[in-house]
mmCIF file of C-alpha atoms and ligand atoms in Angstrom:
data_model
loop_
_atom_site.group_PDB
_atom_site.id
_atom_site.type_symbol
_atom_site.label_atom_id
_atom_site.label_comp_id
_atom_site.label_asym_id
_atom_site.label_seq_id
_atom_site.Cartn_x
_atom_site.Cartn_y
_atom_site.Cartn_z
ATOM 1 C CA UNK A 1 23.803 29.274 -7.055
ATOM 2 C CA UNK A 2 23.010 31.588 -4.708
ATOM 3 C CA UNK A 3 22.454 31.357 -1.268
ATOM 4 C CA UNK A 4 18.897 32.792 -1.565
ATOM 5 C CA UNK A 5 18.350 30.578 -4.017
ATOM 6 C CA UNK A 6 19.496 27.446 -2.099
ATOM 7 C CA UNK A 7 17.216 28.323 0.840
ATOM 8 C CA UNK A 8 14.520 28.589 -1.083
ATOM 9 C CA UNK A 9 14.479 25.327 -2.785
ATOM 10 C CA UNK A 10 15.396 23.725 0.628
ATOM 11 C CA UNK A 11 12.821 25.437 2.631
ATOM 12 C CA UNK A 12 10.266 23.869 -0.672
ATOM 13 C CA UNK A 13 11.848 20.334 -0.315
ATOM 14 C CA UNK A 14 11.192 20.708 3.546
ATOM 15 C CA UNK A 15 7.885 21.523 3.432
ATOM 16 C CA UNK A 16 6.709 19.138 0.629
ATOM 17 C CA UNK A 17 8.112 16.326 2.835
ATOM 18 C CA UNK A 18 6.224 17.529 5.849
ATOM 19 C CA UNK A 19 3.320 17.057 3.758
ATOM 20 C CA UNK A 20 3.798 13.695 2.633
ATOM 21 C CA UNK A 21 4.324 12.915 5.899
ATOM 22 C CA UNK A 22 0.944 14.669 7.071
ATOM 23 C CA UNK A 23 2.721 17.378 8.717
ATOM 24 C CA UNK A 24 2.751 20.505 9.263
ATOM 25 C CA UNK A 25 5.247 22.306 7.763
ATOM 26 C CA UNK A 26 5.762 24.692 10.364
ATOM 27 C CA UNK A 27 6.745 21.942 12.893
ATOM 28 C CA UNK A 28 10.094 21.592 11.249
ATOM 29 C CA UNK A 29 13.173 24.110 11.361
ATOM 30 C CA UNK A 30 15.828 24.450 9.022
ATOM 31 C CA UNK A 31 19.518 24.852 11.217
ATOM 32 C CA UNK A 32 21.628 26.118 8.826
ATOM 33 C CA UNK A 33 25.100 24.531 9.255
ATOM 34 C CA UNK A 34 27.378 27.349 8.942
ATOM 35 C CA UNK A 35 30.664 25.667 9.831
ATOM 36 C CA UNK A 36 33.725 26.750 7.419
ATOM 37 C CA UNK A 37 31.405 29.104 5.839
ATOM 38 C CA UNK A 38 32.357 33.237 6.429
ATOM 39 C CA UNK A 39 30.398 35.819 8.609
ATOM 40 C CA UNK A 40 29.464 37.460 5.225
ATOM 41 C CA UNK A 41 27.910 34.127 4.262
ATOM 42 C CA UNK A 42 26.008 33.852 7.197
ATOM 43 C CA UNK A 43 24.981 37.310 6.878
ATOM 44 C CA UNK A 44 23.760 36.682 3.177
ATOM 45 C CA UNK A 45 21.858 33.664 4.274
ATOM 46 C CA UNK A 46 20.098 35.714 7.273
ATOM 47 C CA UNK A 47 19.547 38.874 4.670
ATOM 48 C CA UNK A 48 17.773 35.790 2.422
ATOM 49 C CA UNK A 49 15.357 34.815 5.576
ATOM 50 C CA UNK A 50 17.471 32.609 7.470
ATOM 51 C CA UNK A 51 18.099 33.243 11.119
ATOM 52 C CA UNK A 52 18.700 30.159 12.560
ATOM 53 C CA UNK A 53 22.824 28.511 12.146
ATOM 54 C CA UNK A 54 24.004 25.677 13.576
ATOM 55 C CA UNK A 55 27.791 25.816 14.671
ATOM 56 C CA UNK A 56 30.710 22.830 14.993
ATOM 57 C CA UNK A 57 33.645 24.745 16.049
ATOM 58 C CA UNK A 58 33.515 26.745 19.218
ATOM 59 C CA UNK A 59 36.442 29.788 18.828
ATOM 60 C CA UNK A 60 35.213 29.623 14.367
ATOM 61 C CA UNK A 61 31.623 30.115 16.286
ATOM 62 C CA UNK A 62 32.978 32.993 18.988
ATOM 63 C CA UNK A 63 35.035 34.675 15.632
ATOM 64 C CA UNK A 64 32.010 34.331 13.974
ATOM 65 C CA UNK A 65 29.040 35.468 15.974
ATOM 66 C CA UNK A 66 30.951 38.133 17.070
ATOM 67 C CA UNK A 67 31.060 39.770 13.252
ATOM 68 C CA UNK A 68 27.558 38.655 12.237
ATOM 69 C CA UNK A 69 25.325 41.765 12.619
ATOM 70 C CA UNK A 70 22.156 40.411 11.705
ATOM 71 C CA UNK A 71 19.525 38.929 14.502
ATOM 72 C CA UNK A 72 20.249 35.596 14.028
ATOM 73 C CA UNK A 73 19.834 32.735 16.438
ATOM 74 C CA UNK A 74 23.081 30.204 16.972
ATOM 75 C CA UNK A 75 22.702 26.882 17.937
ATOM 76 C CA UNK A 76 25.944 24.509 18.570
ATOM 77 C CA UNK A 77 25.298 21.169 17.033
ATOM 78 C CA UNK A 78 29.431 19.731 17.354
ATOM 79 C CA UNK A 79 31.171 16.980 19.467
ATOM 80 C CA UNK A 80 31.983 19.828 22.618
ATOM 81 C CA UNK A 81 35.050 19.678 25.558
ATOM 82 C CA UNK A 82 34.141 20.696 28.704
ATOM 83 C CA UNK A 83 36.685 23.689 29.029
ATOM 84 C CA UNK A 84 35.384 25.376 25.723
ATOM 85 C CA UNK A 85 31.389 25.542 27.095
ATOM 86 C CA UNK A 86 32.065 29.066 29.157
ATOM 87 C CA UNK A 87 33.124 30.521 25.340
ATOM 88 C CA UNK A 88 29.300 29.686 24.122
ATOM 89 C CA UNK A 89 27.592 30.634 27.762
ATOM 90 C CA UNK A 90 24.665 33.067 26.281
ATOM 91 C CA UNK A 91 25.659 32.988 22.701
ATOM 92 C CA UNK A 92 24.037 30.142 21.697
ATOM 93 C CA UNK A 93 19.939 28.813 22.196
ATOM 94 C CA UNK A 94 20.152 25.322 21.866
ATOM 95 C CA UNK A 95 23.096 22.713 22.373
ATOM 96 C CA UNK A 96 22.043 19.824 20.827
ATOM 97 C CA UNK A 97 25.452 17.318 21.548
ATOM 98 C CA UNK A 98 24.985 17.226 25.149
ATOM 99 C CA UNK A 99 26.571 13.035 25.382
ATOM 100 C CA UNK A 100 27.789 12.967 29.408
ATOM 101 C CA UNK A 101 27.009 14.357 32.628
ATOM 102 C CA UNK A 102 30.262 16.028 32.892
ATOM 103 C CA UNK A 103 29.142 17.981 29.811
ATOM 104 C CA UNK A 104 26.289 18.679 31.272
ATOM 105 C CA UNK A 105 27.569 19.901 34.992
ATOM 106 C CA UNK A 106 29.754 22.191 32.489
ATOM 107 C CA UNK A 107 26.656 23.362 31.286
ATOM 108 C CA UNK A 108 24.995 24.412 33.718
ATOM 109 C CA UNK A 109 27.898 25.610 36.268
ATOM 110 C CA UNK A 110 28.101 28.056 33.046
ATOM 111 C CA UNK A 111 24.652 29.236 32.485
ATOM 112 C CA UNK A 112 24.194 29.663 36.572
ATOM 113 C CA UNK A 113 26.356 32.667 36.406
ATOM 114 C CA UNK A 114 24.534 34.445 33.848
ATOM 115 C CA UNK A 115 21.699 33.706 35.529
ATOM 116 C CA UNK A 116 19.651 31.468 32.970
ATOM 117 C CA UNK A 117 19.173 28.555 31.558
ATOM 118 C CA UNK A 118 20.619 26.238 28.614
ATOM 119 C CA UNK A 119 18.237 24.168 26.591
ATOM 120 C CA UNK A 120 19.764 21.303 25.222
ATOM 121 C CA UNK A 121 19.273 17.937 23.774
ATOM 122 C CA UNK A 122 21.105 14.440 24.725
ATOM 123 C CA UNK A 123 22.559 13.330 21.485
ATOM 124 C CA UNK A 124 22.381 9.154 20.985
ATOM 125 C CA UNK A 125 24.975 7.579 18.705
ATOM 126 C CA UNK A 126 22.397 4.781 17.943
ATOM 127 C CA UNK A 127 24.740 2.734 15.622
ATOM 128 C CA UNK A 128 27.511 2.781 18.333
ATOM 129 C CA UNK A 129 30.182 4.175 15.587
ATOM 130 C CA UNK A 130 33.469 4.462 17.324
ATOM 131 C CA UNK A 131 33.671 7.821 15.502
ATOM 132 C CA UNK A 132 30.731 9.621 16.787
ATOM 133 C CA UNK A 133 30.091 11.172 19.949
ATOM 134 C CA UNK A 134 26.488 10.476 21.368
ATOM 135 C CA UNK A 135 25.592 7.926 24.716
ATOM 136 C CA UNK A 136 24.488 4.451 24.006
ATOM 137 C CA UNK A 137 20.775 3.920 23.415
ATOM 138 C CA UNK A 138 21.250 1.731 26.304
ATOM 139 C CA UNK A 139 22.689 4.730 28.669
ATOM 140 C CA UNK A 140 20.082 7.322 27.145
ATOM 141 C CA UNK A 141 17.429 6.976 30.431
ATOM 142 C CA UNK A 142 20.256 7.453 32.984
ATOM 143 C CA UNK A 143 21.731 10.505 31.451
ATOM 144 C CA UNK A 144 18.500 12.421 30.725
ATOM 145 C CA UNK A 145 17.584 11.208 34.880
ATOM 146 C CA UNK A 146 20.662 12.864 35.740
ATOM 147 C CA UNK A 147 20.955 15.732 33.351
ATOM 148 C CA UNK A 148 17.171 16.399 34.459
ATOM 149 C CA UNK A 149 18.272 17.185 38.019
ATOM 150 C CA UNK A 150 20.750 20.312 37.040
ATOM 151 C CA UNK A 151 18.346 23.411 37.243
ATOM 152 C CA UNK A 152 20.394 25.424 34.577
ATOM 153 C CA UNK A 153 19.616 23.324 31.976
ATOM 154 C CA UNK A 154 16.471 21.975 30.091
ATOM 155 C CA UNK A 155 16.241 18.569 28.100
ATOM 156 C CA UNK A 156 14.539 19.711 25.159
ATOM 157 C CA UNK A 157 14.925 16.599 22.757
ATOM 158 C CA UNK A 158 16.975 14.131 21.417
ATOM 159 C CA UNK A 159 20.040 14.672 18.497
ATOM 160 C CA UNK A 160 21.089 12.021 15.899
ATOM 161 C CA UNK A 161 23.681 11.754 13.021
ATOM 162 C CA UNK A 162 22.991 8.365 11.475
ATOM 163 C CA UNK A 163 25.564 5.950 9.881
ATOM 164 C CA UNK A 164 26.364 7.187 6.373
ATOM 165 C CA UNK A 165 24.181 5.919 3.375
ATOM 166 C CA UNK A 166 24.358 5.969 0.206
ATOM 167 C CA UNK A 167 20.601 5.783 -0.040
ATOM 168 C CA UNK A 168 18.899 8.326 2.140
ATOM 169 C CA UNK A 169 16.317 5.213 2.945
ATOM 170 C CA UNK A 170 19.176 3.245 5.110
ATOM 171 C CA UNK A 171 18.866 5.761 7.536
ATOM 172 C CA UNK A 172 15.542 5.626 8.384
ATOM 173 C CA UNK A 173 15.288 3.257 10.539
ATOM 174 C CA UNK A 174 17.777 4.929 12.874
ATOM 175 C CA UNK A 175 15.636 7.814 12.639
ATOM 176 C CA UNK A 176 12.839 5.783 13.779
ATOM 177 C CA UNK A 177 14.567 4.741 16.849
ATOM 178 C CA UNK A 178 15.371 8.060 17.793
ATOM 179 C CA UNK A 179 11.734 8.851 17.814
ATOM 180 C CA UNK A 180 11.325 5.326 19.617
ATOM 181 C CA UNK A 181 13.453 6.650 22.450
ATOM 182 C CA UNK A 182 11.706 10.339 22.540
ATOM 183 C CA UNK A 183 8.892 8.434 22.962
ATOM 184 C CA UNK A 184 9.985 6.059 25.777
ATOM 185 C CA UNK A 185 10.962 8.824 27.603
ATOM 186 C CA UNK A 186 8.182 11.207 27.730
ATOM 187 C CA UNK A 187 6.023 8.508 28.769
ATOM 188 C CA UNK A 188 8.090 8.249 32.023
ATOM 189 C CA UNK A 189 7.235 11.852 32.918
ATOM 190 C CA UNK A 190 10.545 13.491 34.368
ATOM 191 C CA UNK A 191 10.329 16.931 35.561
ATOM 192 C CA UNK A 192 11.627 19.085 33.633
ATOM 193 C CA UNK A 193 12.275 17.478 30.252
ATOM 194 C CA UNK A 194 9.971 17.053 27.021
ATOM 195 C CA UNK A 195 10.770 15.399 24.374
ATOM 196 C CA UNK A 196 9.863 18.898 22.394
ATOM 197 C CA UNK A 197 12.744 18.253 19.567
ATOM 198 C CA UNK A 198 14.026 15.591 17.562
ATOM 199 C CA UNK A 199 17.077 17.160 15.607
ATOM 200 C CA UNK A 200 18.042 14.312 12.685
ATOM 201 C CA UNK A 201 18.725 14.676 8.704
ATOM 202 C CA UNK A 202 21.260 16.577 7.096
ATOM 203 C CA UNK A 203 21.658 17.297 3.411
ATOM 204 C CA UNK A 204 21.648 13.966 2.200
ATOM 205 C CA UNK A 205 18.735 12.759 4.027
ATOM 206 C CA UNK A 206 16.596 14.785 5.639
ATOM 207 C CA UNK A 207 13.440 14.062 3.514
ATOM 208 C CA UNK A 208 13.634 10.944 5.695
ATOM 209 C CA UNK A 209 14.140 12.371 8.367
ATOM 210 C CA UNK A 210 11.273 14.795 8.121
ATOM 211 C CA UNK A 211 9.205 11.438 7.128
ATOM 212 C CA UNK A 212 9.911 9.692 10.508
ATOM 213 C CA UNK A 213 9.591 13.190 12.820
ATOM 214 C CA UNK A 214 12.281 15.461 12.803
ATOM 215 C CA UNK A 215 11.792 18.984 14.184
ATOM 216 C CA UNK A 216 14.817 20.383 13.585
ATOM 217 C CA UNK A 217 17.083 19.170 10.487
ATOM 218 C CA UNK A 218 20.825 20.331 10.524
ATOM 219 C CA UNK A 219 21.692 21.501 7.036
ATOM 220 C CA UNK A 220 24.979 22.521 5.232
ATOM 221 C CA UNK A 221 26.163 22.077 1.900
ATOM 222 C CA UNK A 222 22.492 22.265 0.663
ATOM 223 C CA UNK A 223 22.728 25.431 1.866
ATOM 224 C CA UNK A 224 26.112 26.703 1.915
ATOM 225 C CA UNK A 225 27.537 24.408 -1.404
ATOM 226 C CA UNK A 226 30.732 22.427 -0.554
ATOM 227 C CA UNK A 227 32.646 23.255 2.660
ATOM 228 C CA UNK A 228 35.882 24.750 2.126
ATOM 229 C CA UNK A 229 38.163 22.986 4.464
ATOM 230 C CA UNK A 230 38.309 20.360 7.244
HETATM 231 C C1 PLP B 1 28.291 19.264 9.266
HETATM 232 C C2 PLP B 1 27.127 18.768 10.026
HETATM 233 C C3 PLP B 1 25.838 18.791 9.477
HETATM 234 C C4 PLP B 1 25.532 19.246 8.075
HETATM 235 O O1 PLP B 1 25.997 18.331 7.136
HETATM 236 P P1 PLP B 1 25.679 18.524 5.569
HETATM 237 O O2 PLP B 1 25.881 17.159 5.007
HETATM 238 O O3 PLP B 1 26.649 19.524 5.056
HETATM 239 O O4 PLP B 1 24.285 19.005 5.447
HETATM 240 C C5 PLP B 1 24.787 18.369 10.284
HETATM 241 N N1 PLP B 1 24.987 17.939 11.547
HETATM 242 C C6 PLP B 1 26.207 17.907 12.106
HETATM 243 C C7 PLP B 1 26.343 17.443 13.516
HETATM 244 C C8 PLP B 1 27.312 18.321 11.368
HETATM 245 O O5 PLP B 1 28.529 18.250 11.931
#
């Protein structure tokens, strides 16, 4: 199908679940996962409507954005080493796998020299999977303390990817608790952060996600159809 096509019936799906959740619609973003996909995909997604991509792969991202014509908005949503960050330093809006202060320092030390700031979001492997980056739930307050204190970047939110489910439902409780922990925090008032953003839901689930708060959902195949490699 194409792309136009897919956004269309996403952006619907989106929407409708906003609704049942007493939303409003316009309080949740679509982040295109563009990862694997081409420049001229991107580019026929942004002709379609859609300017906002979310990017795993940081030299795929720098090949990428640097063909994409269109005025699209990047955001980098992938596990991220510390001596790749100066390669996305005013490319992207909005990091959203910001795990460890070291990441963070990185962060910052990078967006100081162009004279701005990063907005990010601390990502939270609630589950504790050995395979996903994220801090503990139990580490969350420290980090965001700490990450709160560089003045080139700005905690924006919180980032989930939930265990995998069959069943969309078996992920909403994790979604829950991400919104649990949003709200923990912005109770305890540190300058400089809000809890602005929950990015959570993905193809397979973000009606869910949507149901239980989600501001931003990160969404590929949906989108794009089946990834081509990795
Ligand atoms: C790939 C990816 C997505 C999108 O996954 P789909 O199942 O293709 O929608 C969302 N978030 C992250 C962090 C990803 O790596």
């Amino acid at each position: 199908m194409p792309i136009a096509d897919n956004l269309k019936i996403i952006q619907d799906r989106i929407a409708a679940a906003a609704v049942k959740a007493g939303r409003d619609p316009a309080s949740v973003r679509l982040v295109a996962v563009s990862k694997t996909q081409s420049a001229e995909a991107v580019t026929g997604a942004a002709r379609a409507g859609q300017l906002l991509f979310g990017e795993n792969y940081v030299q795929e991202f720098a090949a990428k954005a640097a063909e994409v014509k269109e005025p699209v908005e990047w955001h980098f949503i992938g596990s991220l080493q510390s001596n790749k960050v100066k390669y996305l330093a005013g490319l992207v809006t909005l990091i959203h796998s910001v795990d460890r202060l070291s990441l963070a320092e990185e962060i910052d030390r990078q967006w100081r020299r162009l004279g701005r700031s990063c907005d990010v979001l601390i990502q939270v492997n609630i589950a504790e999977e050995a395979t996903k980056s994220g801090t503990t739930s139990a580490g969350l307050l420290d980090l965001v303390r700490s990450v709160a204190r560089l003045p080139h970047l700005r905690v924006r939110g919180l980032m989930t990817m939930p265990p995998f489910f069959d069943d969309p439902e078996g992920a909403r409780p994790y979604f829950r608790e991400l919104r649990r922990l949003a709200g923990e925090i912005t109770v305890m008032g540190i300058p400089g952060v809000t809890m602005a953003e929950l990015s959570m839901g993905m193809s397979g689930d973000f009606e869910a996600a949507i149901a239980e708060g989600a501001t931003l959902v990160r969404i590929g195949t949906a989108v794009f159809g089946e990834r081509q490699y990795r």
